[in-house]
Short mmCIF file of the C-alpha atoms (twelve columns), coordinates in Angstrom:
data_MODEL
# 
_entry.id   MODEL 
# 
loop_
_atom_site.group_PDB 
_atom_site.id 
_atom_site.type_symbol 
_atom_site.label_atom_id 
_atom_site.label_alt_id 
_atom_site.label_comp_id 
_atom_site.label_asym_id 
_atom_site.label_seq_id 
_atom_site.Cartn_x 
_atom_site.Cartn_y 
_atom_site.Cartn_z 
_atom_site.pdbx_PDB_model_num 
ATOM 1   C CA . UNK A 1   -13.668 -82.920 43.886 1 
ATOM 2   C CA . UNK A 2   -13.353 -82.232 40.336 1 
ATOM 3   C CA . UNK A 3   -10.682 -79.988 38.930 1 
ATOM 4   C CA . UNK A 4   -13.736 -77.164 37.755 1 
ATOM 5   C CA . UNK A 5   -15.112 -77.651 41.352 1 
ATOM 6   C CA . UNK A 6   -11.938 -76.830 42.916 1 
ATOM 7   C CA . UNK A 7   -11.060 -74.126 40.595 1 
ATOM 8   C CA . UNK A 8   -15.223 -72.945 41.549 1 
ATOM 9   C CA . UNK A 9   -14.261 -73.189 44.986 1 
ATOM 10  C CA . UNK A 10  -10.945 -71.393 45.177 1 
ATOM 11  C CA . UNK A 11  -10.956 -68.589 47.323 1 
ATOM 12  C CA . UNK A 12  -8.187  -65.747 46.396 1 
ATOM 13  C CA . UNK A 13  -6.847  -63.379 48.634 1 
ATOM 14  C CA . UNK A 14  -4.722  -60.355 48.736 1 
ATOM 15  C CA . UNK A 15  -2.249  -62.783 50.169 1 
ATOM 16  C CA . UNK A 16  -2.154  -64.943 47.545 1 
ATOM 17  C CA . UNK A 17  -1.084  -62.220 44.954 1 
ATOM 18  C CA . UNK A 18  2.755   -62.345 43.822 1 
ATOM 19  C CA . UNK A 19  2.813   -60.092 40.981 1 
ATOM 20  C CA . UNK A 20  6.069   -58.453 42.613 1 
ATOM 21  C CA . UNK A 21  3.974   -55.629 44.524 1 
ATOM 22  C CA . UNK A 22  4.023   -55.883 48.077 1 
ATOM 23  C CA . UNK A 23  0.845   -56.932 50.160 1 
ATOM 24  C CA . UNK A 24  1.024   -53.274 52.593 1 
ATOM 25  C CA . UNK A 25  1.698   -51.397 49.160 1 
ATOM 26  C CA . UNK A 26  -1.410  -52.772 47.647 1 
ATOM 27  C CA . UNK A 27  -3.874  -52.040 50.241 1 
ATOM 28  C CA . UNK A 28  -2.738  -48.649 50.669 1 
ATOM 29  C CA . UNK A 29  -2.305  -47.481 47.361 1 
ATOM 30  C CA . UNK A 30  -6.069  -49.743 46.775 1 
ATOM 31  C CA . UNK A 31  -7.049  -46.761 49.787 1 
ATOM 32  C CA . UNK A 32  -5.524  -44.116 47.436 1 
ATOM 33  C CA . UNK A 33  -7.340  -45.431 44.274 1 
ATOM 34  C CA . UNK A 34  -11.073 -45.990 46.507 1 
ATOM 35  C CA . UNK A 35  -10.571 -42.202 47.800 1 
ATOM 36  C CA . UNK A 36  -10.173 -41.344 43.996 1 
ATOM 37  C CA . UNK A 37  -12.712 -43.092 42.864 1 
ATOM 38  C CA . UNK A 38  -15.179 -41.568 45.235 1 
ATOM 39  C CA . UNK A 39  -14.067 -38.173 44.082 1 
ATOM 40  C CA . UNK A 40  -14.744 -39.537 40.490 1 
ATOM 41  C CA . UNK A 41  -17.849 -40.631 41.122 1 
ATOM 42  C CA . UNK A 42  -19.027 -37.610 42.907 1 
ATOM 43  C CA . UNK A 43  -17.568 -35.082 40.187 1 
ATOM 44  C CA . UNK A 44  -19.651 -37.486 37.604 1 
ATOM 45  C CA . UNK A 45  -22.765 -36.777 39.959 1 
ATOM 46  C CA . UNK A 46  -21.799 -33.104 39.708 1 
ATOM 47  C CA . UNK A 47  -21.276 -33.110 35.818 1 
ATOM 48  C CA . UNK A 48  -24.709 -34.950 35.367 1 
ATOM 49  C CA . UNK A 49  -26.727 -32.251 37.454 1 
ATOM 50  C CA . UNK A 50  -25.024 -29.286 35.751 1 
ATOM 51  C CA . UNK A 51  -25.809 -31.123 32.357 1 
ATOM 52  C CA . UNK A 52  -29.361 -31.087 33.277 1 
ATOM 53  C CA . UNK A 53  -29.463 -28.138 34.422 1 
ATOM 54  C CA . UNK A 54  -27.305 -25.596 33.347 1 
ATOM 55  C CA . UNK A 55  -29.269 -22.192 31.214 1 
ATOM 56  C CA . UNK A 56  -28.446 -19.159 29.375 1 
ATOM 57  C CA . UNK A 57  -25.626 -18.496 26.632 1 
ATOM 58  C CA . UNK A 58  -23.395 -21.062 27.611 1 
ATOM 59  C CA . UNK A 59  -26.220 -23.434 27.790 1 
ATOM 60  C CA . UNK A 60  -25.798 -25.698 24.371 1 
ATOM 61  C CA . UNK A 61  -21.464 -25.905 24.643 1 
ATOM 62  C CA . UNK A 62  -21.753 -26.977 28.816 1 
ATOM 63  C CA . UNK A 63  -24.455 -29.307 28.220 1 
ATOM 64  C CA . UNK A 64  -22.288 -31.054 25.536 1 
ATOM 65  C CA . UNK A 65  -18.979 -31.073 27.651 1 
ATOM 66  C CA . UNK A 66  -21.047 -31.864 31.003 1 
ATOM 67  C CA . UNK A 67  -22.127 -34.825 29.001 1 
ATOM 68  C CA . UNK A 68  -18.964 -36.051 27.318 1 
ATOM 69  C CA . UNK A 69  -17.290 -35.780 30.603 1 
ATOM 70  C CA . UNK A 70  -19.992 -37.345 32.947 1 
ATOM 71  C CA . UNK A 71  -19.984 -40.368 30.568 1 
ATOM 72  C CA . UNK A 72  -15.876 -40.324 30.735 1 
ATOM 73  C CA . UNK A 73  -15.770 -40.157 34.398 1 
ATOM 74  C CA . UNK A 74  -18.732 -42.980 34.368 1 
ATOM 75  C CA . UNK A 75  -16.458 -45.676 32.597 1 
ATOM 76  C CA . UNK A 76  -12.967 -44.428 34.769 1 
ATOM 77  C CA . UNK A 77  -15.097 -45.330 37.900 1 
ATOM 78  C CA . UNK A 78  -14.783 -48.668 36.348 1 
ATOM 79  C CA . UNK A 79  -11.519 -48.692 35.842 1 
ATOM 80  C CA . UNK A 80  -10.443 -47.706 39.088 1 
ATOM 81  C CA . UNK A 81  -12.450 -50.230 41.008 1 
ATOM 82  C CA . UNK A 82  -10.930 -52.945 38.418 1 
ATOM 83  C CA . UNK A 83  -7.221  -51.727 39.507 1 
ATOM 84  C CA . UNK A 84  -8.715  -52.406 43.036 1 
ATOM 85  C CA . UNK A 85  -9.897  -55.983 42.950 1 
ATOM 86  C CA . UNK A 86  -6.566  -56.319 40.767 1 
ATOM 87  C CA . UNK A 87  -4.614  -55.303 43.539 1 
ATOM 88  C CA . UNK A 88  -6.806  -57.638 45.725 1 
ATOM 89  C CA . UNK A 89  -8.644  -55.457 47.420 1 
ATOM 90  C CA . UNK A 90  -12.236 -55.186 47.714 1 
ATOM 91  C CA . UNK A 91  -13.684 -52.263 45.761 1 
ATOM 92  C CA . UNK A 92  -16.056 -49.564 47.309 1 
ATOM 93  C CA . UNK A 93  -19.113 -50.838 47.723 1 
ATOM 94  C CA . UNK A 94  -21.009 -48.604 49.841 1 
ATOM 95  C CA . UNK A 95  -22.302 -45.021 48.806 1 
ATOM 96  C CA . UNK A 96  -23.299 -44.031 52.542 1 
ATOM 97  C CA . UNK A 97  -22.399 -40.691 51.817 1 
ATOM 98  C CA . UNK A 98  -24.480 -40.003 48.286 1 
ATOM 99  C CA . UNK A 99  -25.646 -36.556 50.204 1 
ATOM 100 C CA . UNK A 100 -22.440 -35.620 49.665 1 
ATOM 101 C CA . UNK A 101 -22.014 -35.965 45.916 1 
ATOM 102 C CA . UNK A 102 -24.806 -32.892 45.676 1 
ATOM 103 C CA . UNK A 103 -23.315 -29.783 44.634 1 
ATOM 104 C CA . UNK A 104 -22.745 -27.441 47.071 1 
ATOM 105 C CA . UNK A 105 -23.921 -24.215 47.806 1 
ATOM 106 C CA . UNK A 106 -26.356 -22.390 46.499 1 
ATOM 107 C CA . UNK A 107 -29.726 -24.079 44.929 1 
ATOM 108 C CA . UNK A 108 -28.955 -25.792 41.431 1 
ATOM 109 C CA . UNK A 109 -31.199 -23.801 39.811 1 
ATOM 110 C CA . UNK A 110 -29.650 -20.593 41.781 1 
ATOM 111 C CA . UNK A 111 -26.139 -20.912 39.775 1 
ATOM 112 C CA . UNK A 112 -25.362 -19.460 36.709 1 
ATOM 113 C CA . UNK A 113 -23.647 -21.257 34.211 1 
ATOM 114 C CA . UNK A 114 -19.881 -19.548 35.096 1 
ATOM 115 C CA . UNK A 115 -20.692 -21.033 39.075 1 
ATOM 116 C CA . UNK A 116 -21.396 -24.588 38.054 1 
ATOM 117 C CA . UNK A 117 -17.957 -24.215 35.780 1 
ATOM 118 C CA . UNK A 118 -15.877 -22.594 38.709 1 
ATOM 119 C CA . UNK A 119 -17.024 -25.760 40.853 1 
ATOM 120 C CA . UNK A 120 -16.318 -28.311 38.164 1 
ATOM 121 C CA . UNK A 121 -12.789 -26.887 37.874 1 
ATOM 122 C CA . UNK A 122 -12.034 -27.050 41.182 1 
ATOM 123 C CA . UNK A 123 -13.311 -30.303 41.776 1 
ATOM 124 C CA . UNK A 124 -11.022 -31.387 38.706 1 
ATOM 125 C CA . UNK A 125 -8.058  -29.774 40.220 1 
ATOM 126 C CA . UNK A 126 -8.614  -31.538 43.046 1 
ATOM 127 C CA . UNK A 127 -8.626  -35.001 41.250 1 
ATOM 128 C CA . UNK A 128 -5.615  -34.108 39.185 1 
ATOM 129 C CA . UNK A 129 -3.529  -33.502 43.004 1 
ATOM 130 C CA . UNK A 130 -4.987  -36.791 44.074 1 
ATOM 131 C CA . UNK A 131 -3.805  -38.712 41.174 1 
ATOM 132 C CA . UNK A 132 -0.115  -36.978 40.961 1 
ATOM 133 C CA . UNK A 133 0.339   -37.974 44.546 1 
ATOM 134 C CA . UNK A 134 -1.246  -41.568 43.623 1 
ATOM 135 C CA . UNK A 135 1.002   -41.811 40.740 1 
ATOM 136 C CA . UNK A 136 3.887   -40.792 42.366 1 
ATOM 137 C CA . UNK A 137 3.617   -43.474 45.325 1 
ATOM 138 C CA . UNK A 138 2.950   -46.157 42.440 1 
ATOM 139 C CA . UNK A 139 6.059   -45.070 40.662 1 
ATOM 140 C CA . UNK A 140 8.305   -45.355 43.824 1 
ATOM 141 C CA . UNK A 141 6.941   -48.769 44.264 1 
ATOM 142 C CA . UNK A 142 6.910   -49.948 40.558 1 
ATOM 143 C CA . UNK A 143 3.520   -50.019 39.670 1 
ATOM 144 C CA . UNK A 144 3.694   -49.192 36.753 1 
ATOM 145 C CA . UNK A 145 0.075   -50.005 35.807 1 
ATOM 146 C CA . UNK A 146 -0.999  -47.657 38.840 1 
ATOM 147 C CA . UNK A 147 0.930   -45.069 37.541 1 
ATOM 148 C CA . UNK A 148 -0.235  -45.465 33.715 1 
ATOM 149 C CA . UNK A 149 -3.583  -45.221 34.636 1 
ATOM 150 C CA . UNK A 150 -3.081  -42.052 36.643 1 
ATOM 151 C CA . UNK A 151 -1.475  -40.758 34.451 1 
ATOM 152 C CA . UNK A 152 -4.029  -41.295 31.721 1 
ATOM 153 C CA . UNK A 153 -6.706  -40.319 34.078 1 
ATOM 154 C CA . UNK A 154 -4.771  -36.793 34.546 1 
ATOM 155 C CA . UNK A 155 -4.662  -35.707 30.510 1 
ATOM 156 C CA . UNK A 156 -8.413  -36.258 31.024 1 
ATOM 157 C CA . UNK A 157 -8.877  -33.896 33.775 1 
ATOM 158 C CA . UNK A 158 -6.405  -31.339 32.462 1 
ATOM 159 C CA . UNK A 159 -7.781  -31.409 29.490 1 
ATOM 160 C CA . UNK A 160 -11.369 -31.178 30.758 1 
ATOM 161 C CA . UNK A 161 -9.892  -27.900 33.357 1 
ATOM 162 C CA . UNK A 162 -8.753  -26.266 29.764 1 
ATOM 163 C CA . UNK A 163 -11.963 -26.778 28.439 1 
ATOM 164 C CA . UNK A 164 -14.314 -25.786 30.847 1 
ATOM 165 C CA . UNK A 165 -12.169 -22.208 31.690 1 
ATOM 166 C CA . UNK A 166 -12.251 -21.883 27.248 1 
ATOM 167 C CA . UNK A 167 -16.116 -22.363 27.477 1 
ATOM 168 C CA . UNK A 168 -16.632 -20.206 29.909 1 
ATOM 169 C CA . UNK A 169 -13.982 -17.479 28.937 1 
ATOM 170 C CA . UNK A 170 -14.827 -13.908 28.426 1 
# 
């Protein structure tokens, strides 16, 4: 078998990393990362619908931050699935649950603009708790790249909280 044949036919597994991060530590921070990633991808679904659908005053200013942070959140989801398969794990792959990444509540087109910013808050909140306990667990084990990243991740979200409650300020 030729060297590119062999190097074709390589198979790499979350065994075979030895970056210095231990195997148990990368599939359960990998768990940690999927679980934010989900909540990611479902606040992106979120953002998107509001974008579309959002009326009245604050129509024109939450259409312009739903988009800026749907798009955000779309190329983090990438990110974090990356950090994944870097950790050698396998990244989510299944989106059984896409019910679930519908707003809750009342009707879209029931919620007034305030609502659909309330909700997007607290589902940012929640991220941000996610990723401090993420980035905390990477720190202890020195992930550092783990950590970075959630800690880059979390000045978006805080930055997208202050935004949203300035928008929608009295």
């Amino acid at each position: 078998m030729s060297n590119v044949s062999s190097i074709m036919h390589a198979k790499s597994t979350s065994e075979d990393i030895n970056t210095g991060l231990e195997e148990g530590f990368r599939k359960d921070i990998s768990k940690t990362l999927s679980d934010i990633l989900g909540a990611s991808y479902r606040l992106m679904v979120k953002s998107h619908v509001y974008h579309w659908n959002v009326v009245g005053p604050l129509f024109k200013p939450l259409h312009e931050l739903t988009e800026e942070h749907y798009q955000n959140l779309f190329e983090a989801i990438d990110v974090i699935a990356e950090r994944v398969r870097a950790l050698g794990n396998v990244a989510p792959y299944s989106i059984g649950h896409a019910a679930d990444f519908a707003p809750e509540g009342k009707e879209v087109e029931h919620l007034t603009a305030i609502e659909m910013v309330d909700d997007l808050i607290k589902e940012h909140e929640s991220i941000c708790r996610q990723m401090r306990e993420a980035a905390e667990k990477a720190g202890d084990n020195k992930d550092v790249v783990t950590e970075d990243l959630m800690t880059e991740r979390l000045a978006f979200h805080e930055k997208a909280i202050w935004m949203l409650r300035a928008t929608a300020s009295e």
